[in-house]
JSON list of C-alpha atoms and ligand atoms in Angstrom, two decimals:
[
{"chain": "A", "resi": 1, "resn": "UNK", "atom": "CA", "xyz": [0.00, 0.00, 0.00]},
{"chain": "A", "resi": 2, "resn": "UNK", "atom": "CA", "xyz": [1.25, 3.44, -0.91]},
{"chain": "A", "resi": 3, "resn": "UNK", "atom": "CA", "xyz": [-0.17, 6.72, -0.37]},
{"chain": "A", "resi": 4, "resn": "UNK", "atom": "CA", "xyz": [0.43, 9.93, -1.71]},
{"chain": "A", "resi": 5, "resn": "UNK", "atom": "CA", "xyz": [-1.12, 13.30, -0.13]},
{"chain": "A", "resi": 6, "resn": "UNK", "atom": "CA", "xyz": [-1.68, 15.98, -2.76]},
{"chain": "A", "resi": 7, "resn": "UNK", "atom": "CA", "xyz": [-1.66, 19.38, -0.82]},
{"chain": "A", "resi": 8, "resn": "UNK", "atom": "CA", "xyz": [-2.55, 23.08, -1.77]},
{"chain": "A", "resi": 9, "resn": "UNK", "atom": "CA", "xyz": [-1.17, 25.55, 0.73]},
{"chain": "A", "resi": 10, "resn": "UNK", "atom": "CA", "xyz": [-0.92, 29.41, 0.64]},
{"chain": "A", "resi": 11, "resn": "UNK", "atom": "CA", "xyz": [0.27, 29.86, 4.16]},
{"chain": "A", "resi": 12, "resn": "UNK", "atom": "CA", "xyz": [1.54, 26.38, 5.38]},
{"chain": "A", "resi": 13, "resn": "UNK", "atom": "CA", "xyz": [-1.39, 24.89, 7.23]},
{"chain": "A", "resi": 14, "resn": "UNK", "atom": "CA", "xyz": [-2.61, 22.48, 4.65]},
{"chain": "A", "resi": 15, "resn": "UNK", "atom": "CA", "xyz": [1.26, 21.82, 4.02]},
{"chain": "A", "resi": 16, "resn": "UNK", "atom": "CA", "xyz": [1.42, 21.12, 7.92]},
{"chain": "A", "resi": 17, "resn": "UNK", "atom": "CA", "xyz": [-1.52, 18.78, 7.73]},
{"chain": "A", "resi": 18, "resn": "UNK", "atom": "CA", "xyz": [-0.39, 16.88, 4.68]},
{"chain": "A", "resi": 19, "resn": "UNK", "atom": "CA", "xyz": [2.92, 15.94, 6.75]},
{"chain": "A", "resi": 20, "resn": "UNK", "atom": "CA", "xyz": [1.53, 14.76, 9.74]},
{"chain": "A", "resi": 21, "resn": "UNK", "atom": "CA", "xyz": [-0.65, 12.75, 7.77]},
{"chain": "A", "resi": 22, "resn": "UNK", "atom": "CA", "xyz": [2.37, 11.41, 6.22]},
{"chain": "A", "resi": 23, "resn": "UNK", "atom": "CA", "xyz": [3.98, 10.72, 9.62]},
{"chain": "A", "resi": 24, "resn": "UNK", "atom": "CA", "xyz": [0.76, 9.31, 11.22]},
{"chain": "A", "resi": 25, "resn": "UNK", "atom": "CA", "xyz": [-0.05, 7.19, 8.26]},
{"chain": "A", "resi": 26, "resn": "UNK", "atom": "CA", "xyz": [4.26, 5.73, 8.12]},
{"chain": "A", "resi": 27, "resn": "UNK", "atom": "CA", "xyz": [3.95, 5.25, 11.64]},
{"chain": "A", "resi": 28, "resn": "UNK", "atom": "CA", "xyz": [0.81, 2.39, 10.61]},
{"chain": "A", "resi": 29, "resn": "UNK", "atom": "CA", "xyz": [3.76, 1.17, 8.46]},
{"chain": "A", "resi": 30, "resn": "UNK", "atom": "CA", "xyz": [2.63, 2.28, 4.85]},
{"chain": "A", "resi": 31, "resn": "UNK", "atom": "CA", "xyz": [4.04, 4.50, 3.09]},
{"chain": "A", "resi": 32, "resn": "UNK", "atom": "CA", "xyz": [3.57, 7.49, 2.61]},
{"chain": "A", "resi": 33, "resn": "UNK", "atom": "CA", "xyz": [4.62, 11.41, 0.75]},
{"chain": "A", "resi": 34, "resn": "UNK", "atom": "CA", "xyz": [3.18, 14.36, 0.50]},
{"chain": "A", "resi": 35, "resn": "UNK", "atom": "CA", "xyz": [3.49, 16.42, -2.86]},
{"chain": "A", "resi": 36, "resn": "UNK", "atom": "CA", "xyz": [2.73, 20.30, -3.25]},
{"chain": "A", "resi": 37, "resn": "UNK", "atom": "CA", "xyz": [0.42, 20.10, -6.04]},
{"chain": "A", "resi": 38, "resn": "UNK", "atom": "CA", "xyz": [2.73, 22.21, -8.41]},
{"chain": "A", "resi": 39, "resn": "UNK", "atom": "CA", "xyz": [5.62, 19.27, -8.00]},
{"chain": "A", "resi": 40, "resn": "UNK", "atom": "CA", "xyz": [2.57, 16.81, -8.83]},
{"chain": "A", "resi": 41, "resn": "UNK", "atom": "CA", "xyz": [3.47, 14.82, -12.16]},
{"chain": "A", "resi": 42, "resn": "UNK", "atom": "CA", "xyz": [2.04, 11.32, -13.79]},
{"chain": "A", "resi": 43, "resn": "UNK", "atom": "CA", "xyz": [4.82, 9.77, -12.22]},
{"chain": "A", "resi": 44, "resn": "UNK", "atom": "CA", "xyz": [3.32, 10.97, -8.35]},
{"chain": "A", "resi": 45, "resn": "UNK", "atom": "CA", "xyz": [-0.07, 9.34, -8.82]},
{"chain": "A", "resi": 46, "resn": "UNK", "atom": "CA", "xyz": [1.13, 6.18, -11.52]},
{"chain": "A", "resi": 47, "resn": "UNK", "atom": "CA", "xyz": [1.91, 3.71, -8.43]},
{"chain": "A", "resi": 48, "resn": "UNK", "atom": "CA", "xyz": [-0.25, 5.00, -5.69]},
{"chain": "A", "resi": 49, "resn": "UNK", "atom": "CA", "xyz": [-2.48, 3.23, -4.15]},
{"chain": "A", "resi": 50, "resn": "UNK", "atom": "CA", "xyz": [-4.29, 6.18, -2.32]},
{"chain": "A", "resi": 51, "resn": "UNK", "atom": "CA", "xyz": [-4.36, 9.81, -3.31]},
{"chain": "A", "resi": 52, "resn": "UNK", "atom": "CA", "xyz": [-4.98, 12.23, -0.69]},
{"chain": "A", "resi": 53, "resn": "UNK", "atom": "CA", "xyz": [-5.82, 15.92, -1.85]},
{"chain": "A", "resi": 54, "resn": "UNK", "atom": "CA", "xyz": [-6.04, 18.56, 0.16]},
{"chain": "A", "resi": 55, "resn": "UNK", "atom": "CA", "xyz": [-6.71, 22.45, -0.10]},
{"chain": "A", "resi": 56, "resn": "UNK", "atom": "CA", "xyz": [-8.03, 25.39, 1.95]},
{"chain": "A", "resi": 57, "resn": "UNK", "atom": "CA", "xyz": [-11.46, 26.78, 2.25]},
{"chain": "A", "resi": 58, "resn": "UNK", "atom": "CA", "xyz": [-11.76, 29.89, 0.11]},
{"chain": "A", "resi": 59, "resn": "UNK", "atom": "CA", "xyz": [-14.83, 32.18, 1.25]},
{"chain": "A", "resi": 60, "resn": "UNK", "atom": "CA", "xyz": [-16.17, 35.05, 2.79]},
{"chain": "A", "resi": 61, "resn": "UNK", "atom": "CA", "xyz": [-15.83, 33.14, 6.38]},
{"chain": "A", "resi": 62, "resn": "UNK", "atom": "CA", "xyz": [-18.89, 31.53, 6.71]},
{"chain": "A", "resi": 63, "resn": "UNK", "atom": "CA", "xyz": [-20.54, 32.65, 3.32]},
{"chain": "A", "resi": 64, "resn": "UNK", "atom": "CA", "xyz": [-19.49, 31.08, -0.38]},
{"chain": "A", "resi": 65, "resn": "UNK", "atom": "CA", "xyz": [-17.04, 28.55, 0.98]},
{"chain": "A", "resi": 66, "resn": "UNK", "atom": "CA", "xyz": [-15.58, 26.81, -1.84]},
{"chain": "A", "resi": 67, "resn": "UNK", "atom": "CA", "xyz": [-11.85, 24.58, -2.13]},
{"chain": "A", "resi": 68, "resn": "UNK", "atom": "CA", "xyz": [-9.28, 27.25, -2.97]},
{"chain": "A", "resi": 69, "resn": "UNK", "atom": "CA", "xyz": [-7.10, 26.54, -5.89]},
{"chain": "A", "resi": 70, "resn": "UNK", "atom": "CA", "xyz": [-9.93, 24.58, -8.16]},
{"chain": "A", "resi": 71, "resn": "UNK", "atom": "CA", "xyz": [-8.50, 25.32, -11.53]},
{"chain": "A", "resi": 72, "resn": "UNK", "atom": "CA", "xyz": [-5.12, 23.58, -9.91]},
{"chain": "A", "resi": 73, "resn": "UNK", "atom": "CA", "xyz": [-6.92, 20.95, -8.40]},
{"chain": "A", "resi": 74, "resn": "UNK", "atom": "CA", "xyz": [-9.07, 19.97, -11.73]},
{"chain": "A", "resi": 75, "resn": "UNK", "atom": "CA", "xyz": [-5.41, 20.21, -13.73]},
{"chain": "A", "resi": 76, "resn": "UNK", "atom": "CA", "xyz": [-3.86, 17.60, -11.83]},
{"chain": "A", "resi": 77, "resn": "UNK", "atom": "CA", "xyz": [-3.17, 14.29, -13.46]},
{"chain": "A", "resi": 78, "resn": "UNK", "atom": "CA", "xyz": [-6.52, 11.62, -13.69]},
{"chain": "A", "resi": 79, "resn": "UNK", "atom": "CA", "xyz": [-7.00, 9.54, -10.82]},
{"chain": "A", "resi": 80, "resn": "UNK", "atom": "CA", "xyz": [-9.20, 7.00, -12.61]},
{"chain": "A", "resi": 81, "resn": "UNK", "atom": "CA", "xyz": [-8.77, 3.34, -10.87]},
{"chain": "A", "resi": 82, "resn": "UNK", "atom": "CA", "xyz": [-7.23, 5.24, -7.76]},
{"chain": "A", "resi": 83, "resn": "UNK", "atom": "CA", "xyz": [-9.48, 5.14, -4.51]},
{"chain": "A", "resi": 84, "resn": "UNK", "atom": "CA", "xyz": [-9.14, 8.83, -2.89]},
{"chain": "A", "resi": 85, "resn": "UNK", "atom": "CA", "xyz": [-9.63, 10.88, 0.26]},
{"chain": "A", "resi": 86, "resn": "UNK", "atom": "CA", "xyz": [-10.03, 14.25, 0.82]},
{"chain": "A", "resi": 87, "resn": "UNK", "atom": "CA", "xyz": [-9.42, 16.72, 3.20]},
{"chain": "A", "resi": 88, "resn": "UNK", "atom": "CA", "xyz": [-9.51, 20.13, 3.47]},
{"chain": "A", "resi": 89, "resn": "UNK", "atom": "CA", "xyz": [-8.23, 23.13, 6.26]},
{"chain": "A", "resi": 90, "resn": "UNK", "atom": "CA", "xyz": [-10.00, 25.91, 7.45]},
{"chain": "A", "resi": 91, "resn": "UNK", "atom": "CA", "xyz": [-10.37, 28.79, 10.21]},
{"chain": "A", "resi": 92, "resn": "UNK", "atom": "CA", "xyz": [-14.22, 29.15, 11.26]},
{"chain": "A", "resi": 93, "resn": "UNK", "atom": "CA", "xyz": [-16.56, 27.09, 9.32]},
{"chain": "A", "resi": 94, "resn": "UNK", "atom": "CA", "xyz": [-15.83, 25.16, 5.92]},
{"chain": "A", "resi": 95, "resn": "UNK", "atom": "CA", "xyz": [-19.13, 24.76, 4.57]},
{"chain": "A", "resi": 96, "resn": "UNK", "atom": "CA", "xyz": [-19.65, 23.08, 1.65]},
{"chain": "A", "resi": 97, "resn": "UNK", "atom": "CA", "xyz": [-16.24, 23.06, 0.91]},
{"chain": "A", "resi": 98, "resn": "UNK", "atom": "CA", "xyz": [-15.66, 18.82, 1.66]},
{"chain": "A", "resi": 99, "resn": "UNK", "atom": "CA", "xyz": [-18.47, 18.13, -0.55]},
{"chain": "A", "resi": 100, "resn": "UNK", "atom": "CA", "xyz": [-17.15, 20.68, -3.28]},
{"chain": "A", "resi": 101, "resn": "UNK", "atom": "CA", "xyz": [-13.69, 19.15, -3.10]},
{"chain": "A", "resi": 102, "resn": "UNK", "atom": "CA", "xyz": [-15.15, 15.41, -3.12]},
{"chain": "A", "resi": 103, "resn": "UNK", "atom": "CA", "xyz": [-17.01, 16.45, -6.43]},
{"chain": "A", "resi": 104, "resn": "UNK", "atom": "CA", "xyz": [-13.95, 17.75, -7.84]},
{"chain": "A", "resi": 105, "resn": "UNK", "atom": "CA", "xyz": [-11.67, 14.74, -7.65]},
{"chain": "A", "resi": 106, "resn": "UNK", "atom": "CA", "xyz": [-14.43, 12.08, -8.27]},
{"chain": "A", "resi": 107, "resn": "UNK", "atom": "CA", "xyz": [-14.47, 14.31, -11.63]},
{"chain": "A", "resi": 108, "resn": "UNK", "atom": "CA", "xyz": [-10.87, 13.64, -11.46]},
{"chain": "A", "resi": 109, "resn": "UNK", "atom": "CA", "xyz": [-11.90, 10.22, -12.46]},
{"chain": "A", "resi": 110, "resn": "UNK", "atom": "CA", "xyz": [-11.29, 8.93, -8.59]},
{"chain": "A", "resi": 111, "resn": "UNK", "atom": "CA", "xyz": [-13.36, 6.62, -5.76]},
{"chain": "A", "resi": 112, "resn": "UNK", "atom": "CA", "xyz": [-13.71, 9.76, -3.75]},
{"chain": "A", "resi": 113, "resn": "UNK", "atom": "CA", "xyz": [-14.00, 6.91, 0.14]},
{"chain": "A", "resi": 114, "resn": "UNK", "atom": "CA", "xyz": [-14.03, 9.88, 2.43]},
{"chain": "A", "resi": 115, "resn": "UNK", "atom": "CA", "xyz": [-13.25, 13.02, 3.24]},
{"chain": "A", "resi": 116, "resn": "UNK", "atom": "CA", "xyz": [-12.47, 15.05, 6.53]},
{"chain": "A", "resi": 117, "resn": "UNK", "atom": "CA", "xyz": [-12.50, 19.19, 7.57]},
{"chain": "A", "resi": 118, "resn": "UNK", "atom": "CA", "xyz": [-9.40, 20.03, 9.81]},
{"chain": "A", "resi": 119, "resn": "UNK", "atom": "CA", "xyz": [-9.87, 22.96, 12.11]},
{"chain": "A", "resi": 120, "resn": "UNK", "atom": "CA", "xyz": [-6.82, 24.81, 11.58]},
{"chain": "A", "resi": 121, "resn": "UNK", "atom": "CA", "xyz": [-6.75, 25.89, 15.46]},
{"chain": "A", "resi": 122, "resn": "UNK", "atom": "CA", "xyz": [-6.84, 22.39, 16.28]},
{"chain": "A", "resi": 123, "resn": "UNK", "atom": "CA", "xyz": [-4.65, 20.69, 13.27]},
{"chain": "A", "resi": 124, "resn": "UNK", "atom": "CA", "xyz": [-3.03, 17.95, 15.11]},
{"chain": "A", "resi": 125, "resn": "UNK", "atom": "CA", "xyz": [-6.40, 16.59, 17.16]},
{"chain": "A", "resi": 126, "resn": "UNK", "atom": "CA", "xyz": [-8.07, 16.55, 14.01]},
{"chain": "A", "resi": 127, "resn": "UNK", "atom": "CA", "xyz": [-5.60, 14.67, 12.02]},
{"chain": "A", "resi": 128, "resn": "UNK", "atom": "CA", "xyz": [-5.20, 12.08, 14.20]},
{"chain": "A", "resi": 129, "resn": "UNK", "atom": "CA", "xyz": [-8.80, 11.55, 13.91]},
{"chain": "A", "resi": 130, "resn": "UNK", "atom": "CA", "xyz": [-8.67, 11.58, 10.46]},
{"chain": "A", "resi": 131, "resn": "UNK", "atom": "CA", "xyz": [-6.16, 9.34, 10.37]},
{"chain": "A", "resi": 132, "resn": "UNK", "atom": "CA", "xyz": [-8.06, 6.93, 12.47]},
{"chain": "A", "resi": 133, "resn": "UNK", "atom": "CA", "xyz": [-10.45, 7.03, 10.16]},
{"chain": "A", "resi": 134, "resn": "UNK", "atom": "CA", "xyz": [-9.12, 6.36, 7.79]},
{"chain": "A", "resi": 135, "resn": "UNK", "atom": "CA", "xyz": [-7.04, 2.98, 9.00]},
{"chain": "A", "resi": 136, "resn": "UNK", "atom": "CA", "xyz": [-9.16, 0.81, 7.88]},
{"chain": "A", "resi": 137, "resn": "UNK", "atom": "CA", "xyz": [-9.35, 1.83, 4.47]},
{"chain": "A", "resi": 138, "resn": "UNK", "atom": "CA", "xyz": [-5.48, 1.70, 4.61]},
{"chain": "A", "resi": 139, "resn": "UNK", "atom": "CA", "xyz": [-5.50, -1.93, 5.57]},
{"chain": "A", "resi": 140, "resn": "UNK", "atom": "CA", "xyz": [-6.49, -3.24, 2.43]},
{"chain": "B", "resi": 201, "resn": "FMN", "atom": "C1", "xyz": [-8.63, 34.61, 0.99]},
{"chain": "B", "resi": 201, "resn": "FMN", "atom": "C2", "xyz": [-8.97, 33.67, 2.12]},
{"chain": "B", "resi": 201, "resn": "FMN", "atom": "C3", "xyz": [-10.28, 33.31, 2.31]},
{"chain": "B", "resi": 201, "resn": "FMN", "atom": "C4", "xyz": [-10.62, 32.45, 3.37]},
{"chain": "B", "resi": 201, "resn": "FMN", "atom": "N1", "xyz": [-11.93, 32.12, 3.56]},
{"chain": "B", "resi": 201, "resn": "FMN", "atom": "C5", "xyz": [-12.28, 31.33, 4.59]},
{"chain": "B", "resi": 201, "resn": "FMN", "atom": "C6", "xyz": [-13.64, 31.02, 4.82]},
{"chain": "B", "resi": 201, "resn": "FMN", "atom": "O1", "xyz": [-14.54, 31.45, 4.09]},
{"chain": "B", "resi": 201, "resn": "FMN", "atom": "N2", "xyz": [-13.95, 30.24, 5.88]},
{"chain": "B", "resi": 201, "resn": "FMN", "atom": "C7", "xyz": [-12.98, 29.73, 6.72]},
{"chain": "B", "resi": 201, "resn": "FMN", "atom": "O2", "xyz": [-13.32, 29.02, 7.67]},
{"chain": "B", "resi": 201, "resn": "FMN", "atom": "N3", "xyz": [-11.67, 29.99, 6.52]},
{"chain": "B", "resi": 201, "resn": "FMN", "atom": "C8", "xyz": [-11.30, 30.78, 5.48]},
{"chain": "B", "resi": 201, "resn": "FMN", "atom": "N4", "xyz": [-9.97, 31.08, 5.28]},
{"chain": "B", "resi": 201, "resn": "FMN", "atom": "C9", "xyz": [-8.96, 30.50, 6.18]},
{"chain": "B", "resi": 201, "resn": "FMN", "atom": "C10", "xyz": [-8.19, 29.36, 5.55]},
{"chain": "B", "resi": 201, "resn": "FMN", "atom": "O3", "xyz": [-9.03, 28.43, 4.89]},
{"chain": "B", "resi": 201, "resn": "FMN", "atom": "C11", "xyz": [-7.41, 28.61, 6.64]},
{"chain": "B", "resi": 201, "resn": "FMN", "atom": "O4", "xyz": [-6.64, 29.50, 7.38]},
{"chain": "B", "resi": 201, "resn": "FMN", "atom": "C12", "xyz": [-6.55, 27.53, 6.03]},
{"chain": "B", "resi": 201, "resn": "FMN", "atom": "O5", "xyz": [-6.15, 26.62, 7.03]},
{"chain": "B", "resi": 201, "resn": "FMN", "atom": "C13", "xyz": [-5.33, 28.11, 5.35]},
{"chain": "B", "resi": 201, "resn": "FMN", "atom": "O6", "xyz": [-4.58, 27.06, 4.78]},
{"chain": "B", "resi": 201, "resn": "FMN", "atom": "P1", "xyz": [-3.11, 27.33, 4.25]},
{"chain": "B", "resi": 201, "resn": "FMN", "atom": "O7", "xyz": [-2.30, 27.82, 5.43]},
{"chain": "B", "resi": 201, "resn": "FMN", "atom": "O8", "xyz": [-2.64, 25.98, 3.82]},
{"chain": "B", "resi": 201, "resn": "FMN", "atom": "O9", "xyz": [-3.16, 28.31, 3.16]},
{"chain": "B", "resi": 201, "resn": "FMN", "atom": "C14", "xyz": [-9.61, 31.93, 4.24]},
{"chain": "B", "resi": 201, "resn": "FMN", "atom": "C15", "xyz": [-8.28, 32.30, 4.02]},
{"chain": "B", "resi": 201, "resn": "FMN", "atom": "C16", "xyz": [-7.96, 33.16, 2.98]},
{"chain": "B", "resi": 201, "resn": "FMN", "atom": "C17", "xyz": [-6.51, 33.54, 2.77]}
]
């Protein structure tokens, strides 16, 4: 099993995330890399298993919520075949940002399994729960 986590960042929270992701997800003993999204090449997604892709919530704080970075996201390479998760960061209230970002990648060509909001003020907690969430998807 190999995973690769996708990540669009302005100021380094989604960055942060996507590493310990990495770390928690090595530590079940699979492996695991994060990628900005502008190093992201064929090559990245060819022999993974699972693609993780996250982004920040773009909005007007709690109004218009959307993933930031869409035209990126939607020019990254086809994940058809590749089961996918999705996450994405955000300060006060992500609205339909998950849902937005799960459409995106299934359109991607991807088995969109899950996705997860991490509260920026609370990154760690919240990855660790996403992370547990995600280990059982991971075992098979
Ligand atoms: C232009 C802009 C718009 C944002 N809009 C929202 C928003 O509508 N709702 C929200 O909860 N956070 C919003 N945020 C906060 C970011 O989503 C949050 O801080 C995120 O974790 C930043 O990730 P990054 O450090 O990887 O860029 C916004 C940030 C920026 C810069």
């Amino acid at each position: 099993m190999k995973a690769v986590i996708i990540y669009n960042s302005l100021t380094g929270t989604t960055e942060k995330a996507a590493h310990r992701i990495a770390s928690e997800v090595r530590a079940l003993r699979i492996d695991a890399t994060p990628v900005a999204i502008g190093d992201v090449d064929d090559e990245t997604v060819a022999d993974a298993d699972l693609v993780i892709v996250g982004t920040w919530t773009d909005g007007i704080v709690i109004l218009g919520q959307k993933p930031a970075g869409a035209k990126k996201l939607r020019g990254l390479p086809r994940l058809d075949g590749k089961r996918a998760v999705v996450y994405c960061t955000y300060a006060v209230d992500p609205g339909q940002t998950l849902d937005k970002l799960v459409d995106l990648v299934a359109g991607l060509g991807a088995d969109v399994i899950g996705g997860f909001a991490l509260a920026r003020h609370q990154l760690n907690d919240d990855v660790s729960e996403f992370v547990d969430r995600l280990t059982p998807e991971l075992a098979v």
